[in-house]
Short mmCIF file of C-alpha atoms in Angstrom, two decimals:
data_model
loop_
_atom_site.label_atom_id
_atom_site.label_comp_id
_atom_site.label_asym_id
_atom_site.label_seq_id
_atom_site.Cartn_x
_atom_site.Cartn_y
_atom_site.Cartn_z
CA UNK A 1 53.12 -45.57 73.58
CA UNK A 2 56.48 -47.23 72.60
CA UNK A 3 59.58 -45.26 72.76
CA UNK A 4 61.55 -44.44 69.57
CA UNK A 5 64.73 -42.56 68.36
CA UNK A 6 64.52 -39.17 66.54
CA UNK A 7 65.82 -41.09 63.50
CA UNK A 8 63.15 -43.49 63.66
CA UNK A 9 60.59 -40.90 64.31
CA UNK A 10 61.63 -39.18 61.14
CA UNK A 11 61.51 -42.33 59.03
CA UNK A 12 58.18 -43.38 60.43
CA UNK A 13 56.66 -40.07 59.87
CA UNK A 14 57.57 -40.05 56.08
CA UNK A 15 56.00 -43.46 55.96
CA UNK A 16 52.72 -42.18 57.55
CA UNK A 17 52.62 -39.12 55.34
CA UNK A 18 52.95 -41.72 52.57
CA UNK A 19 49.91 -43.57 53.66
CA UNK A 20 47.58 -40.57 54.31
CA UNK A 21 44.54 -40.53 52.31
CA UNK A 22 43.24 -37.67 50.30
CA UNK A 23 40.24 -35.96 51.53
CA UNK A 24 36.96 -37.77 51.04
CA UNK A 25 35.19 -37.26 47.74
CA UNK A 26 32.15 -38.67 46.27
CA UNK A 27 32.16 -41.82 44.44
CA UNK A 28 33.20 -42.24 41.10
CA UNK A 29 32.02 -44.87 38.51
CA UNK A 30 31.92 -45.67 34.94
CA UNK A 31 29.12 -48.00 33.17
CA UNK A 32 26.76 -50.45 35.11
CA UNK A 33 29.22 -51.82 37.82
CA UNK A 34 27.76 -51.38 40.98
CA UNK A 35 28.21 -52.23 44.83
CA UNK A 36 24.67 -53.58 45.38
CA UNK A 37 25.70 -54.34 49.17
CA UNK A 38 27.96 -53.29 51.79
CA UNK A 39 27.74 -54.09 55.32
CA UNK A 40 29.80 -53.92 58.65
CA UNK A 41 30.04 -56.36 61.33
CA UNK A 42 29.52 -53.49 63.93
CA UNK A 43 28.28 -50.06 62.69
CA UNK A 44 30.01 -48.48 65.73
CA UNK A 45 33.17 -49.88 67.31
CA UNK A 46 34.50 -48.67 70.45
CA UNK A 47 38.03 -48.71 71.08
CA UNK A 48 39.99 -48.69 74.67
CA UNK A 49 43.44 -48.27 75.51
CA UNK A 50 44.97 -51.74 74.99
CA UNK A 51 42.64 -54.27 73.16
CA UNK A 52 42.28 -54.77 69.60
CA UNK A 53 38.92 -54.54 68.33
CA UNK A 54 38.18 -56.68 64.98
CA UNK A 55 35.84 -55.60 62.40
CA UNK A 56 34.80 -57.25 59.10
CA UNK A 57 33.22 -55.56 55.88
CA UNK A 58 31.48 -57.51 53.30
CA UNK A 59 30.47 -55.93 49.84
CA UNK A 60 28.66 -57.31 46.91
CA UNK A 61 29.30 -55.97 43.41
CA UNK A 62 27.76 -56.52 40.07
CA UNK A 63 28.47 -55.96 36.59
CA UNK A 64 26.69 -57.33 33.19
CA UNK A 65 30.41 -58.27 31.89
CA UNK A 66 31.51 -59.70 35.48
CA UNK A 67 33.71 -58.37 37.91
CA UNK A 68 37.51 -58.86 37.23
CA UNK A 69 38.86 -57.61 40.75
CA UNK A 70 38.01 -55.75 43.80
CA UNK A 71 40.84 -53.28 45.06
CA UNK A 72 41.46 -50.74 47.80
CA UNK A 73 39.83 -52.30 50.71
CA UNK A 74 41.02 -49.59 53.20
CA UNK A 75 39.01 -47.64 56.05
CA UNK A 76 39.95 -44.02 56.39
CA UNK A 77 39.56 -41.90 59.53
CA UNK A 78 38.50 -38.20 59.81
CA UNK A 79 41.94 -37.26 60.21
CA UNK A 80 43.00 -39.44 56.97
CA UNK A 81 44.61 -42.20 58.73
CA UNK A 82 44.21 -45.36 56.95
CA UNK A 83 43.72 -49.00 58.16
CA UNK A 84 44.46 -51.48 55.56
CA UNK A 85 42.56 -54.81 55.57
CA UNK A 86 44.45 -57.90 57.50
CA UNK A 87 42.83 -60.32 55.51
CA UNK A 88 40.41 -60.81 52.52
CA UNK A 89 38.37 -63.55 50.84
CA UNK A 90 36.26 -63.19 47.66
CA UNK A 91 33.79 -65.69 46.18
CA UNK A 92 31.78 -65.20 42.65
CA UNK A 93 28.00 -66.32 43.64
CA UNK A 94 27.19 -65.95 39.93
CA UNK A 95 28.92 -65.14 36.67
CA UNK A 96 28.31 -61.23 37.20
CA UNK A 97 28.84 -60.96 40.68
CA UNK A 98 31.76 -60.82 43.30
CA UNK A 99 31.44 -61.11 47.14
CA UNK A 100 34.34 -59.99 49.25
CA UNK A 101 35.00 -60.05 53.04
CA UNK A 102 37.68 -57.81 54.70
CA UNK A 103 38.68 -58.02 58.14
CA UNK A 104 40.35 -55.08 60.16
CA UNK A 105 42.20 -54.85 63.49
CA UNK A 106 41.61 -51.52 65.03
CA UNK A 107 44.62 -51.11 67.41
CA UNK A 108 45.39 -48.15 69.81
CA UNK A 109 48.58 -49.53 70.89
CA UNK A 110 50.16 -51.62 68.21
CA UNK A 111 53.88 -52.45 68.09
CA UNK A 112 54.50 -49.74 65.58
CA UNK A 113 53.34 -46.17 66.68
CA UNK A 114 52.75 -44.98 63.15
CA UNK A 115 49.66 -47.19 62.75
CA UNK A 116 47.94 -46.64 66.16
CA UNK A 117 44.95 -44.94 66.49
CA UNK A 118 44.91 -41.23 67.85
CA UNK A 119 42.49 -39.12 69.26
CA UNK A 120 41.84 -37.07 66.23
CA UNK A 121 40.81 -40.71 64.36
CA UNK A 122 37.62 -40.89 66.36
CA UNK A 123 34.38 -40.50 64.64
CA UNK A 124 32.91 -41.57 61.16
CA UNK A 125 35.47 -43.64 58.76
CA UNK A 126 34.40 -44.42 55.52
CA UNK A 127 35.27 -47.44 53.17
CA UNK A 128 37.56 -47.02 50.10
CA UNK A 129 37.39 -50.01 47.66
CA UNK A 130 37.21 -49.90 43.66
CA UNK A 131 35.54 -52.81 41.62
CA UNK A 132 36.92 -53.18 38.18
CA UNK A 133 34.45 -55.02 35.57
CA UNK A 134 35.78 -57.34 32.43
CA UNK A 135 34.44 -54.75 30.12
CA UNK A 136 36.57 -51.84 31.59
CA UNK A 137 33.59 -50.50 33.85
CA UNK A 138 34.37 -49.59 37.50
CA UNK A 139 32.71 -48.03 40.57
CA UNK A 140 35.03 -46.57 43.27
CA UNK A 141 33.68 -46.23 46.90
CA UNK A 142 35.03 -42.92 48.32
CA UNK A 143 32.75 -41.66 50.93
CA UNK A 144 29.32 -43.16 50.61
CA UNK A 145 29.95 -45.96 53.06
CA UNK A 146 30.76 -44.99 56.50
CA UNK A 147 30.62 -46.38 60.00
CA UNK A 148 31.67 -45.12 63.62
CA UNK A 149 34.97 -45.79 65.63
CA UNK A 150 34.84 -44.11 68.99
CA UNK A 151 36.77 -43.90 72.18
CA UNK A 152 35.60 -46.11 74.80
CA UNK A 153 34.00 -44.43 77.99
CA UNK A 154 33.78 -45.70 81.52
CA UNK A 155 31.60 -44.67 84.58
CA UNK A 156 32.93 -45.66 87.79
CA UNK A 157 30.33 -47.37 90.27
CA UNK A 158 27.87 -45.18 91.74
CA UNK A 159 28.15 -43.88 95.26
CA UNK A 160 25.09 -43.02 97.15
CA UNK A 161 25.27 -41.99 100.63
CA UNK A 162 24.33 -42.06 103.58
CA UNK A 163 23.08 -45.75 103.42
CA UNK A 164 20.23 -46.40 104.53
CA UNK A 165 18.72 -43.02 104.48
CA UNK A 166 15.57 -41.47 106.19
CA UNK A 167 12.84 -40.93 103.81
CA UNK A 168 12.44 -37.15 102.75
CA UNK A 169 16.16 -36.63 103.55
CA UNK A 170 19.22 -35.91 101.29
CA UNK A 171 21.14 -38.29 99.50
CA UNK A 172 24.74 -37.51 98.03
CA UNK A 173 25.59 -39.18 94.70
CA UNK A 174 29.06 -39.58 93.15
CA UNK A 175 30.85 -40.72 90.28
CA UNK A 176 33.48 -40.17 87.51
CA UNK A 177 33.45 -40.24 83.68
CA UNK A 178 36.57 -41.27 81.81
CA UNK A 179 37.36 -42.00 78.25
CA UNK A 180 40.24 -43.82 76.33
CA UNK A 181 42.96 -41.43 75.30
CA UNK A 182 44.57 -43.15 72.25
CA UNK A 183 47.43 -40.62 72.13
CA UNK A 184 48.86 -41.87 75.77
CA UNK A 185 47.00 -45.31 76.18
CA UNK A 186 45.44 -44.17 79.37
CA UNK A 187 41.72 -43.36 80.65
CA UNK A 188 41.37 -39.68 81.43
CA UNK A 189 38.62 -37.65 82.86
CA UNK A 190 35.94 -36.52 80.57
CA UNK A 191 35.22 -32.91 81.53
CA UNK A 192 32.16 -30.80 81.01
CA UNK A 193 29.75 -33.78 79.69
CA UNK A 194 26.17 -34.36 80.56
CA UNK A 195 25.46 -37.31 82.47
CA UNK A 196 22.19 -38.48 83.67
CA UNK A 197 21.48 -39.52 87.18
CA UNK A 198 18.86 -42.54 87.16
CA UNK A 199 16.63 -44.29 89.83
CA UNK A 200 15.09 -47.59 89.86
CA UNK A 201 12.40 -47.96 92.51
CA UNK A 202 12.60 -51.33 94.46
CA UNK A 203 10.63 -53.86 92.48
CA UNK A 204 10.43 -51.77 89.22
CA UNK A 205 12.44 -53.19 86.00
CA UNK A 206 13.53 -49.75 84.40
CA UNK A 207 15.31 -46.70 85.49
CA UNK A 208 13.92 -43.12 85.32
CA UNK A 209 16.20 -39.90 84.81
CA UNK A 210 16.09 -37.88 87.84
CA UNK A 211 18.34 -35.09 86.99
CA UNK A 212 21.34 -34.30 84.54
CA UNK A 213 24.50 -33.33 86.21
CA UNK A 214 27.73 -32.05 84.24
CA UNK A 215 31.31 -33.51 84.88
CA UNK A 216 33.69 -31.09 86.55
CA UNK A 217 37.16 -30.35 84.86
CA UNK A 218 38.52 -33.87 86.04
CA UNK A 219 35.33 -35.96 84.75
CA UNK A 220 34.00 -36.15 88.37
CA UNK A 221 30.28 -36.20 89.27
CA UNK A 222 28.57 -34.87 92.46
CA UNK A 223 25.01 -34.08 93.24
CA UNK A 224 22.28 -34.32 95.78
CA UNK A 225 18.61 -35.63 95.39
CA UNK A 226 15.81 -36.37 97.75
CA UNK A 227 15.25 -39.97 98.78
CA UNK A 228 11.72 -40.61 98.54
CA UNK A 229 11.81 -44.60 97.97
CA UNK A 230 14.10 -47.52 98.40
CA UNK A 231 15.89 -48.34 95.07
CA UNK A 232 18.95 -48.28 93.01
CA UNK A 233 20.94 -44.94 91.65
CA UNK A 234 23.19 -44.87 88.91
CA UNK A 235 24.85 -42.81 86.32
CA UNK A 236 24.22 -42.97 82.54
CA UNK A 237 26.23 -41.11 79.54
CA UNK A 238 24.65 -41.07 76.11
CA UNK A 239 27.96 -40.66 74.39
CA UNK A 240 28.93 -38.39 71.66
CA UNK A 241 30.09 -38.62 67.99
CA UNK A 242 33.40 -39.61 68.97
CA UNK A 243 33.15 -41.32 72.54
CA UNK A 244 31.06 -44.27 73.52
CA UNK A 245 28.08 -44.32 75.82
CA UNK A 246 28.51 -45.75 79.18
CA UNK A 247 26.44 -46.94 82.33
CA UNK A 248 27.64 -47.26 85.83
CA UNK A 249 26.87 -50.00 88.17
CA UNK A 250 24.08 -48.99 90.45
CA UNK A 251 24.04 -48.41 94.26
CA UNK A 252 21.25 -49.83 95.82
CA UNK A 253 19.88 -47.52 98.88
CA UNK A 254 17.24 -48.60 101.44
CA UNK A 255 15.00 -46.06 103.30
CA UNK A 256 14.75 -46.33 107.06
#
């Protein structure tokens, strides 16, 4: 994160408070104005600690009198942080419809700390936008259109020892699960998470889960299993509502 003075922090905090969104409310509307389609380029965006992730939203809105304008164009996080569109383009496919596309940059470490993602921002975001019709009708999206922005998770390369191993003997398999910490812009161990140990027999095309192991207080994984066939071992994490899934590189082990 970027260093800043106490004075700058005070000014920045006030600026952020001015941008905080109210709690999500139900959509509101008047007349026959309606969003007939709203789609995202990705329904889930996984963000690491440094690289900006881009997202677009495309919406079509209709009213019998024609659409005057579409406003708002912001994404709102679970902790009420706002991401405004970096750019927008709108066309009028017909006399009664307008189609708009908005582009967003999701940045965990921007030049301005007050617009960075925070850990509390992970989860379900919703799109806020308002369409106004020529006859005074309107439709406001408040909470009905949502998508996920998650902290990116990583699993270290699986290590299975000894290699090779005698059939029927014990293998020790290790690994580690980390995820992006948006508050510090580092990857940190993800404790207390259930991770699947999977095995693919030599010549097979798919992995099978052998057991589930829970990460320790630092995100590390360690377990033992019986080696009954040559093949590849790997770890797989299914993810959570705020953290992405992850799959480790496998470690091939032959029998001797």
